[in-house]
Amino acid sequence: MKLFSNNTLLVILVLISGYGYVIGCTHENLPPPAPASNTPVIVHGSDILLPGEMTKGDTTQWKLDKVHSSVLWSGSYIGAAGLLTGRFNQFGMHDVKDPEKTYYVTKAQPLMDTSWAFYENAPERTYFNGYVQINTSNTGEPGRDTGCNITNLGTIKIISGSQNLTDSNLAQIHSTKVEFDTQSQDYIVTFNLTWKGLLSAPLTQSIVGRLKYIKKAVVGAGTTAPYSVFGLQLNFQFDCRDFGITSTSISDKIDIECNMNFNNK
Amino acid sequence: MLNHLKMGDTLPEYIERLELLAFFAGYPLVYSIMHFIAGARGRPTGPFWNRTIKLLPVAYALTGTLFLGLVLKDIKAGAALRPTDLSFHISFLQIWGIVAVLFWIPLLAKKPVYSLAHSLIFFSLLLKDILMGLGSVSGRDIVKNDMKIYAVSFLLNLISLGIIIIFYFFLAQISARKK
């Protein structure tokens, strides 16, 4: 190395290398990424689902598929971890007016399940009515279902071959407002729950619940008789003490889940 | 690694450049450190350091041979992937790297400064990255990656020199015994 000494070369190399390490190891404060949006992406379709007159074979008219539907209830045991659960064997989606509150000698639905309408993208037009027959509560224990449950709920035993839609055996819901839930695909429903319980007369109470729409789908596609189905699921809670129900073993809060399935067969 | 691609570089070209840096960019530093140690003021330059300086080009040739092995391995792997295509790509810088094998020739090995000049071409790639990486975050990422490779290259060249020194030491011992 005649042009410059080895020492000079070493100094240059060390300086360049050191500078490289300084540049490579210097971290600038990068601006943090923008936070993810907390607003859920909610897209409502435009399905309009109406019962019409439930004319068989009319695919524009939606029929309650009671066999595949259910109304479930559950309450907590006081001082124990388990739940007491049951279902109502008889229920419907009819706005039962006073003249209709009577006995019906039939095993089928006593009234048309036509008191509802569902507009996926226009909740203000959506409404529904429903009822259960209290004495058809089924906890899986016949001794309880036909015994203490009957007296504790202020009704009478099932009369074979007939359906009891009288005031003392009827709990009804009647929607008053349906609106979009801003945090999910669901709907927030305000409705009146009317039940006599152990009171002297039926009590109507306003309750807020959550309605879920299980989107319309085709069943049996590719077969000779395909048809469509959809579901509505309503969840709510009420205080059974408000209706005069007293118990030393069951807590006051009762959860209800209504799973209503419909088809257009 | 894709983040470190430069404008106009394809991934194979970028990997090829990193390989060249890994093999040769650290040699100038090893070269100058050895010369500094051997020629430091007040230090009597002993036969060991004189010998070490002379062995630098041979160590560089060993590094070049290792690089040649890598290039041949890549060509063989490429041929296995495309058995019907006998062509292969080799860049000018790769050929320049393979040229380091020529330092096995004693005539060239007598001039250590040639090996330095040869390796400075690769060091200039690193220098270019450092200068171009000043202005941007991505440029700094490139420099950071280059400096890791540079450290590996320095160690590789140091180990090559160590191997050559040990080899020549044993060779000298065997020669002395024969005499």
Coordinates of C-alpha atoms in Angstrom, one line a residue:
Chain A
M1 CA 0.0 0.0 0.0
K2 CA 2.0 2.9 -1.3
L3 CA -0.8 5.4 -1.8
F4 CA -1.9 5.3 1.8
S5 CA -0.8 3.3 4.8
N6 CA -2.4 0.3 6.2
N7 CA -3.2 2.2 9.3
T8 CA -5.2 4.7 7.3
L9 CA -7.0 1.9 5.6
L10 CA -7.8 0.4 8.9
V11 CA -9.1 3.7 10.3
I12 CA -11.3 4.2 7.2
L13 CA -12.7 0.6 7.4
V14 CA -13.4 0.9 11.1
L15 CA -15.1 4.2 10.6
I16 CA -17.2 3.0 7.8
S17 CA -18.1 -0.2 9.6
G18 CA -18.9 1.7 12.8
Y19 CA -21.0 4.2 10.9
G20 CA -22.9 1.3 9.3
Y21 CA -23.6 -0.3 12.7
V22 CA -24.8 3.1 14.1
I23 CA -27.1 3.6 11.1
G24 CA -28.3 0.0 11.2
C25 CA -29.0 0.0 14.9
T26 CA -30.6 3.4 15.2
H27 CA -34.4 3.1 15.6
E28 CA -36.5 6.1 14.9
N29 CA -39.8 6.4 16.8
L30 CA -42.3 5.2 14.3
P31 CA -45.8 6.6 14.7
P32 CA -48.1 3.8 16.1
P33 CA -50.5 2.4 13.6
A34 CA -54.0 3.8 13.7
P35 CA -56.2 1.9 16.1
A36 CA -58.6 -0.6 14.7
S37 CA -62.1 0.6 14.4
N38 CA -64.4 -0.4 17.2
T39 CA -67.4 0.0 15.0
P40 CA -68.7 -3.4 13.9
V41 CA -69.4 -3.9 10.3
I42 CA -73.1 -4.6 10.2
V43 CA -74.9 -5.4 6.9
H44 CA -78.6 -6.1 6.9
G45 CA -80.2 -7.8 3.9
S46 CA -83.5 -6.9 2.4
D47 CA -85.5 -10.0 3.3
I48 CA -89.2 -9.4 3.8
L49 CA -90.9 -12.4 5.4
L50 CA -94.7 -12.5 5.9
P51 CA -97.1 -15.3 7.0
G52 CA -100.0 -14.3 4.7
E53 CA -102.8 -16.8 5.2
M54 CA -100.4 -19.7 5.6
T55 CA -101.7 -21.2 2.3
K56 CA -100.1 -24.5 1.8
G57 CA -97.9 -24.6 -1.3
D58 CA -97.6 -20.8 -1.6
T59 CA -93.9 -20.2 -1.3
T60 CA -94.4 -16.5 -0.6
Q61 CA -96.2 -17.3 2.6
W62 CA -94.1 -18.4 5.6
K63 CA -95.5 -21.0 8.1
L64 CA -94.4 -21.5 11.6
D65 CA -92.7 -24.9 11.8
K66 CA -93.8 -25.7 15.3
V67 CA -92.3 -29.2 15.3
H68 CA -88.9 -27.7 14.8
S69 CA -89.4 -24.7 17.1
S70 CA -89.2 -24.4 20.8
V71 CA -89.8 -22.1 23.8
L72 CA -87.3 -22.9 26.5
W73 CA -87.0 -21.5 30.0
S74 CA -84.4 -21.8 32.7
G75 CA -84.1 -20.6 36.3
S76 CA -81.4 -21.0 38.9
Y77 CA -81.8 -23.0 42.1
I78 CA -81.1 -20.9 45.1
G79 CA -77.9 -21.8 46.7
A80 CA -77.0 -24.4 44.1
A81 CA -75.0 -24.2 40.9
G82 CA -77.4 -26.0 38.6
L83 CA -80.2 -24.7 36.5
L84 CA -83.8 -25.8 36.5
T85 CA -84.8 -25.9 32.8
G86 CA -87.8 -26.8 30.8
R87 CA -89.8 -26.1 27.7
F88 CA -93.4 -25.4 26.8
N89 CA -94.9 -28.1 24.6
Q90 CA -97.7 -25.8 23.3
F91 CA -97.1 -22.4 22.0
G92 CA -97.9 -20.3 18.9
M93 CA -97.5 -16.9 17.2
H94 CA -101.0 -15.5 17.5
D95 CA -102.2 -12.4 19.1
V96 CA -104.8 -14.0 21.4
K97 CA -107.6 -11.6 21.9
D98 CA -110.1 -11.9 24.7
P99 CA -112.8 -13.7 22.7
E100 CA -110.2 -16.3 21.7
K101 CA -109.2 -17.0 25.3
T102 CA -111.0 -20.3 25.7
Y103 CA -110.6 -24.1 25.4
Y104 CA -110.0 -25.6 21.9
V105 CA -110.7 -29.3 21.3
T106 CA -107.9 -30.0 18.9
K107 CA -104.4 -31.5 18.9
A108 CA -103.3 -29.1 16.2
Q109 CA -102.5 -25.4 16.6
P110 CA -105.7 -23.9 18.0
L111 CA -105.1 -20.5 16.3
M112 CA -103.4 -19.4 13.0
D113 CA -99.7 -18.5 13.6
T114 CA -100.0 -15.3 11.5
S115 CA -99.5 -12.5 14.0
W116 CA -96.1 -11.5 12.9
A117 CA -94.1 -9.9 10.1
F118 CA -90.4 -9.6 9.7
Y119 CA -88.6 -6.9 7.6
E120 CA -84.8 -7.4 7.8
N121 CA -83.9 -3.9 6.8
A122 CA -86.9 -2.1 8.3
P123 CA -87.3 -3.1 11.9
E124 CA -89.9 -0.4 12.5
R125 CA -92.2 -2.5 10.4
T126 CA -91.4 -5.8 12.1
Y127 CA -93.7 -7.1 14.8
F128 CA -94.7 -10.3 16.4
N129 CA -97.0 -11.8 19.0
G130 CA -96.7 -15.1 20.7
Y131 CA -98.1 -17.2 23.5
V132 CA -97.4 -20.3 25.6
Q133 CA -99.7 -22.6 27.5
I134 CA -98.3 -22.6 31.0
N135 CA -99.5 -26.1 32.0
T136 CA -97.5 -27.6 29.1
S137 CA -94.3 -26.8 30.8
N138 CA -92.1 -29.8 30.5
T139 CA -89.1 -30.2 32.8
G140 CA -88.7 -33.9 32.1
E141 CA -90.1 -34.9 35.5
P142 CA -93.9 -35.8 35.1
G143 CA -94.4 -35.7 38.8
R144 CA -93.3 -32.1 39.0
D145 CA -94.9 -31.0 35.7
T146 CA -98.3 -32.2 36.7
G147 CA -97.8 -31.6 40.3
C148 CA -96.2 -28.7 42.1
N149 CA -95.6 -26.7 38.9
I150 CA -99.3 -26.6 38.2
T151 CA -100.2 -25.1 41.6
N152 CA -97.1 -22.9 41.9
L153 CA -97.8 -21.3 38.5
G154 CA -101.4 -20.7 39.2
T155 CA -102.9 -22.9 36.5
I156 CA -104.7 -26.2 36.1
K157 CA -103.7 -29.6 34.7
I158 CA -104.0 -30.4 31.0
I159 CA -107.4 -31.7 30.0
S160 CA -106.7 -34.4 27.5
G161 CA -107.7 -33.6 23.9
S162 CA -108.1 -29.9 24.5
Q163 CA -106.0 -26.8 24.5
N164 CA -106.4 -24.3 27.3
L165 CA -106.0 -20.7 26.1
T166 CA -107.7 -19.2 29.1
D167 CA -106.2 -16.3 31.0
S168 CA -104.8 -18.4 33.9
N169 CA -103.0 -20.7 31.5
L170 CA -101.7 -18.1 29.0
A171 CA -98.5 -16.1 28.9
Q172 CA -98.4 -13.7 25.9
I173 CA -95.8 -11.4 24.3
H174 CA -96.7 -8.5 22.1
S175 CA -93.9 -6.4 20.5
T176 CA -94.1 -2.6 20.7
K177 CA -90.8 -1.6 19.2
V178 CA -88.2 -3.3 17.1
E179 CA -84.9 -1.5 16.3
F180 CA -81.4 -2.3 15.0
D181 CA -78.8 -3.3 17.6
T182 CA -75.9 -0.9 16.9
Q183 CA -73.3 -3.4 18.1
S184 CA -74.4 -6.5 16.3
Q185 CA -76.5 -8.0 13.5
D186 CA -79.3 -8.5 16.0
Y187 CA -82.4 -6.4 16.8
I188 CA -83.4 -5.0 20.1
V189 CA -87.0 -5.6 20.8
T190 CA -89.3 -4.0 23.3
F191 CA -92.4 -6.0 24.0
N192 CA -95.2 -6.5 26.6
L193 CA -95.3 -9.7 28.6
T194 CA -98.7 -10.5 29.9
W195 CA -99.2 -13.3 32.4
K196 CA -101.5 -13.8 35.4
G197 CA -99.3 -16.1 37.4
L198 CA -100.5 -16.1 40.9
L199 CA -102.0 -12.6 40.7
S200 CA -105.7 -11.9 40.7
A201 CA -105.6 -10.6 37.2
P202 CA -103.1 -10.7 34.3
L203 CA -100.2 -8.3 34.6
T204 CA -98.6 -6.6 31.6
Q205 CA -94.9 -5.7 31.9
S206 CA -92.7 -4.1 29.3
I207 CA -89.5 -6.0 28.7
V208 CA -86.5 -5.6 26.4
G209 CA -85.1 -8.6 24.6
R210 CA -82.7 -9.5 21.8
L211 CA -84.0 -10.8 18.5
K212 CA -81.7 -12.7 16.1
Y213 CA -82.5 -13.4 12.5
I214 CA -81.2 -16.7 11.2
K215 CA -81.0 -16.0 7.5
K216 CA -83.2 -17.6 5.0
A217 CA -81.7 -20.7 3.3
V218 CA -82.8 -23.4 0.9
V219 CA -83.3 -27.0 2.3
G220 CA -83.2 -30.0 -0.1
A221 CA -81.6 -28.1 -2.9
G222 CA -81.3 -30.4 -6.0
T223 CA -84.2 -32.5 -4.9
T224 CA -87.7 -32.5 -6.5
A225 CA -89.2 -30.5 -3.6
P226 CA -86.7 -27.9 -2.3
Y227 CA -88.1 -25.3 0.1
S228 CA -86.7 -22.4 2.2
V229 CA -86.5 -21.9 5.9
F230 CA -85.4 -19.1 8.3
G231 CA -85.4 -18.6 12.0
L232 CA -86.1 -16.0 14.6
Q233 CA -84.6 -16.3 18.0
L234 CA -85.8 -14.1 20.9
N235 CA -84.0 -14.1 24.2
F236 CA -85.2 -12.2 27.3
Q237 CA -85.4 -12.4 31.0
F238 CA -88.1 -11.5 33.5
D239 CA -88.7 -11.5 37.2
C240 CA -91.2 -14.2 38.2
R241 CA -91.8 -12.6 41.6
D242 CA -93.5 -9.7 39.8
F243 CA -96.2 -12.2 38.8
G244 CA -96.7 -13.5 42.3
I245 CA -94.6 -16.6 42.0
T246 CA -92.9 -17.4 45.3
S247 CA -90.4 -20.0 45.9
T248 CA -87.7 -20.9 48.5
S249 CA -85.8 -23.0 46.0
I250 CA -85.9 -21.1 42.6
S251 CA -84.5 -17.7 42.1
D252 CA -86.5 -14.8 40.8
K253 CA -84.8 -14.4 37.3
I254 CA -86.2 -16.6 34.6
D255 CA -84.5 -16.7 31.2
I256 CA -86.6 -17.4 28.1
E257 CA -85.4 -18.5 24.7
C258 CA -87.8 -18.7 21.8
N259 CA -86.6 -20.5 18.7
M260 CA -89.1 -20.0 16.0
N261 CA -88.4 -21.7 12.7
F262 CA -90.4 -21.1 9.6
N263 CA -90.7 -22.7 6.1
N264 CA -92.5 -21.8 2.9
K265 CA -93.8 -25.3 2.1
Chain B
M1 CA -36.2 -10.3 3.7
L2 CA -38.5 -9.1 1.0
N3 CA -38.7 -5.8 2.8
H4 CA -35.0 -5.4 2.1
L5 CA -35.3 -5.6 -1.7
K6 CA -34.1 -2.6 -3.5
M7 CA -35.8 -1.0 -6.4
G8 CA -34.9 -3.1 -9.4
D9 CA -33.6 -6.0 -7.4
T10 CA -35.3 -9.4 -7.8
L11 CA -35.1 -11.7 -4.8
P12 CA -32.5 -14.0 -6.4
E13 CA -30.3 -10.9 -7.2
Y14 CA -30.6 -9.7 -3.7
I15 CA -29.7 -13.1 -2.2
E16 CA -26.8 -13.3 -4.6
R17 CA -25.5 -9.9 -3.4
L18 CA -25.9 -11.0 0.2
E19 CA -23.9 -14.1 -0.5
L20 CA -21.1 -12.1 -2.1
L21 CA -21.1 -9.7 0.9
A22 CA -21.0 -12.7 3.3
F23 CA -17.9 -14.2 1.6
F24 CA -15.8 -11.2 0.7
A25 CA -16.8 -7.9 2.3
G26 CA -15.1 -8.7 5.7
Y27 CA -11.7 -9.4 4.1
P28 CA -10.5 -5.8 4.0
L29 CA -11.0 -5.4 7.7
V30 CA -9.2 -8.6 8.5
Y31 CA -6.4 -7.6 6.1
S32 CA -5.9 -4.2 7.7
I33 CA -6.2 -5.4 11.3
M34 CA -3.5 -8.0 10.5
H35 CA -1.3 -5.4 9.0
F36 CA -1.9 -3.0 11.9
I37 CA -0.9 -5.7 14.4
A38 CA 2.1 -6.7 12.4
G39 CA 3.3 -3.2 11.8
A40 CA 2.3 -1.4 15.0
R41 CA 4.9 1.0 16.3
G42 CA 7.1 -0.4 19.0
R43 CA 6.1 -3.9 18.2
P44 CA 8.9 -6.0 16.8
T45 CA 7.5 -7.6 13.7
G46 CA 8.2 -11.3 14.3
P47 CA 8.2 -14.1 11.9
F48 CA 4.7 -15.2 12.9
W49 CA 3.1 -12.0 11.9
N50 CA 5.2 -11.7 8.8
R51 CA 4.1 -15.2 7.9
T52 CA 0.5 -14.3 8.7
I53 CA 0.6 -11.3 6.3
K54 CA 1.9 -13.5 3.6
L55 CA -0.8 -16.1 4.2
L56 CA -3.6 -13.5 3.8
P57 CA -4.1 -14.0 0.1
V58 CA -4.1 -17.8 0.6
A59 CA -6.8 -17.5 3.2
Y60 CA -8.7 -15.3 0.7
A61 CA -8.3 -18.0 -1.9
L62 CA -9.8 -20.5 0.6
T63 CA -12.8 -18.2 1.0
G64 CA -13.1 -17.9 -2.7
T65 CA -13.0 -21.7 -3.0
L66 CA -15.9 -21.9 -0.5
F67 CA -17.8 -19.4 -2.6
L68 CA -17.1 -21.4 -5.7
G69 CA -18.5 -24.5 -3.9
L70 CA -21.7 -22.5 -3.1
V71 CA -22.0 -21.4 -6.8
L72 CA -21.6 -24.9 -8.0
K73 CA -24.1 -26.2 -5.5
D74 CA -26.6 -23.6 -6.7
I75 CA -26.0 -24.6 -10.3
K76 CA -26.5 -28.3 -9.5
A77 CA -29.7 -27.5 -7.6
G78 CA -31.0 -25.5 -10.5
A79 CA -30.2 -28.4 -12.9
A80 CA -32.0 -30.8 -10.7
L81 CA -35.1 -28.6 -10.9
R82 CA -34.9 -28.2 -14.7
P83 CA -33.2 -31.4 -16.0
T84 CA -33.9 -30.4 -19.6
D85 CA -32.4 -27.0 -19.3
L86 CA -28.6 -27.1 -19.2
S87 CA -28.2 -23.3 -19.1
F88 CA -27.4 -21.5 -15.9
H89 CA -27.1 -17.9 -14.9
I90 CA -24.0 -16.4 -13.4
S91 CA -23.4 -12.7 -12.9
F92 CA -20.3 -10.7 -13.3
L93 CA -19.9 -10.2 -9.6
Q94 CA -20.1 -13.9 -9.0
I95 CA -17.4 -14.5 -11.6
W96 CA -15.4 -11.8 -9.9
G97 CA -15.8 -13.6 -6.6
I98 CA -14.8 -17.0 -8.2
V99 CA -11.6 -15.2 -9.5
A100 CA -10.5 -15.2 -5.8
V101 CA -9.6 -18.9 -6.3
L102 CA -6.6 -17.7 -8.4
F103 CA -4.9 -16.6 -5.2
W104 CA -4.0 -20.2 -4.7
I105 CA -1.4 -19.5 -7.4
P106 CA 1.8 -18.6 -5.6
L107 CA 2.7 -15.9 -8.0
L108 CA -0.5 -14.0 -7.2
A109 CA -0.3 -14.9 -3.5
K110 CA 3.0 -13.1 -3.2
K111 CA 1.1 -9.8 -3.7
P112 CA -1.4 -9.5 -0.7
V113 CA -2.4 -6.1 -1.9
Y114 CA -4.1 -7.6 -5.0
S115 CA -6.4 -9.6 -2.7
L116 CA -7.3 -6.4 -0.9
A117 CA -8.0 -4.7 -4.2
H118 CA -10.2 -7.7 -5.3
S119 CA -12.2 -7.6 -2.1
L120 CA -12.7 -3.9 -2.0
I121 CA -15.1 -4.3 -4.9
F122 CA -17.4 -6.2 -2.6
F123 CA -16.8 -3.8 0.3
S124 CA -17.9 -1.0 -2.1
L125 CA -21.3 -2.7 -2.3
L126 CA -21.6 -2.3 1.4
L127 CA -20.4 1.2 1.3
K128 CA -23.0 2.0 -1.4
D129 CA -25.8 0.6 0.8
I130 CA -24.6 2.7 3.8
L131 CA -24.6 5.9 1.8
M132 CA -27.9 5.2 0.2
G133 CA -29.5 4.1 3.4
L134 CA -29.1 7.3 5.2
G135 CA -32.4 8.9 4.1
S136 CA -35.0 6.3 4.7
V137 CA -36.3 3.8 7.2
S138 CA -36.2 1.0 4.6
G139 CA -32.7 2.1 3.7
R140 CA -31.7 1.7 7.4
D141 CA -33.2 -1.8 7.4
I142 CA -31.0 -2.7 4.4
V143 CA -27.9 -1.3 6.2
K144 CA -28.9 -3.2 9.4
N145 CA -29.2 -6.4 7.5
D146 CA -25.9 -5.7 5.6
M147 CA -24.0 -5.1 8.8
K148 CA -25.1 -8.5 10.2
I149 CA -23.8 -10.1 7.0
Y150 CA -20.7 -8.0 7.3
A151 CA -20.0 -9.3 10.8
V152 CA -20.5 -12.9 9.5
S153 CA -18.1 -12.1 6.6
F154 CA -15.5 -10.8 9.0
L155 CA -15.7 -14.0 11.1
L156 CA -15.6 -16.2 8.0
N157 CA -12.4 -14.5 6.7
L158 CA -10.9 -14.6 10.2
I159 CA -11.6 -18.4 10.5
S160 CA -10.3 -19.0 7.0
L161 CA -7.0 -17.2 8.0
G162 CA -6.9 -19.3 11.2
I163 CA -7.4 -22.5 9.2
I164 CA -4.6 -21.6 6.8
I165 CA -2.2 -20.6 9.6
I166 CA -2.8 -23.9 11.4
F167 CA -2.5 -25.8 8.1
Y168 CA 0.8 -24.1 7.2
F169 CA 2.1 -24.6 10.8
F170 CA 1.6 -28.3 10.6
L171 CA 3.1 -28.3 7.1
A172 CA 6.2 -26.5 8.4
Q173 CA 6.4 -29.0 11.3
I174 CA 6.3 -32.0 8.9
S175 CA 8.8 -30.4 6.6
A176 CA 11.2 -29.7 9.5
R177 CA 10.9 -33.4 10.7
K178 CA 11.7 -34.7 7.2
K179 CA 14.9 -32.5 7.2

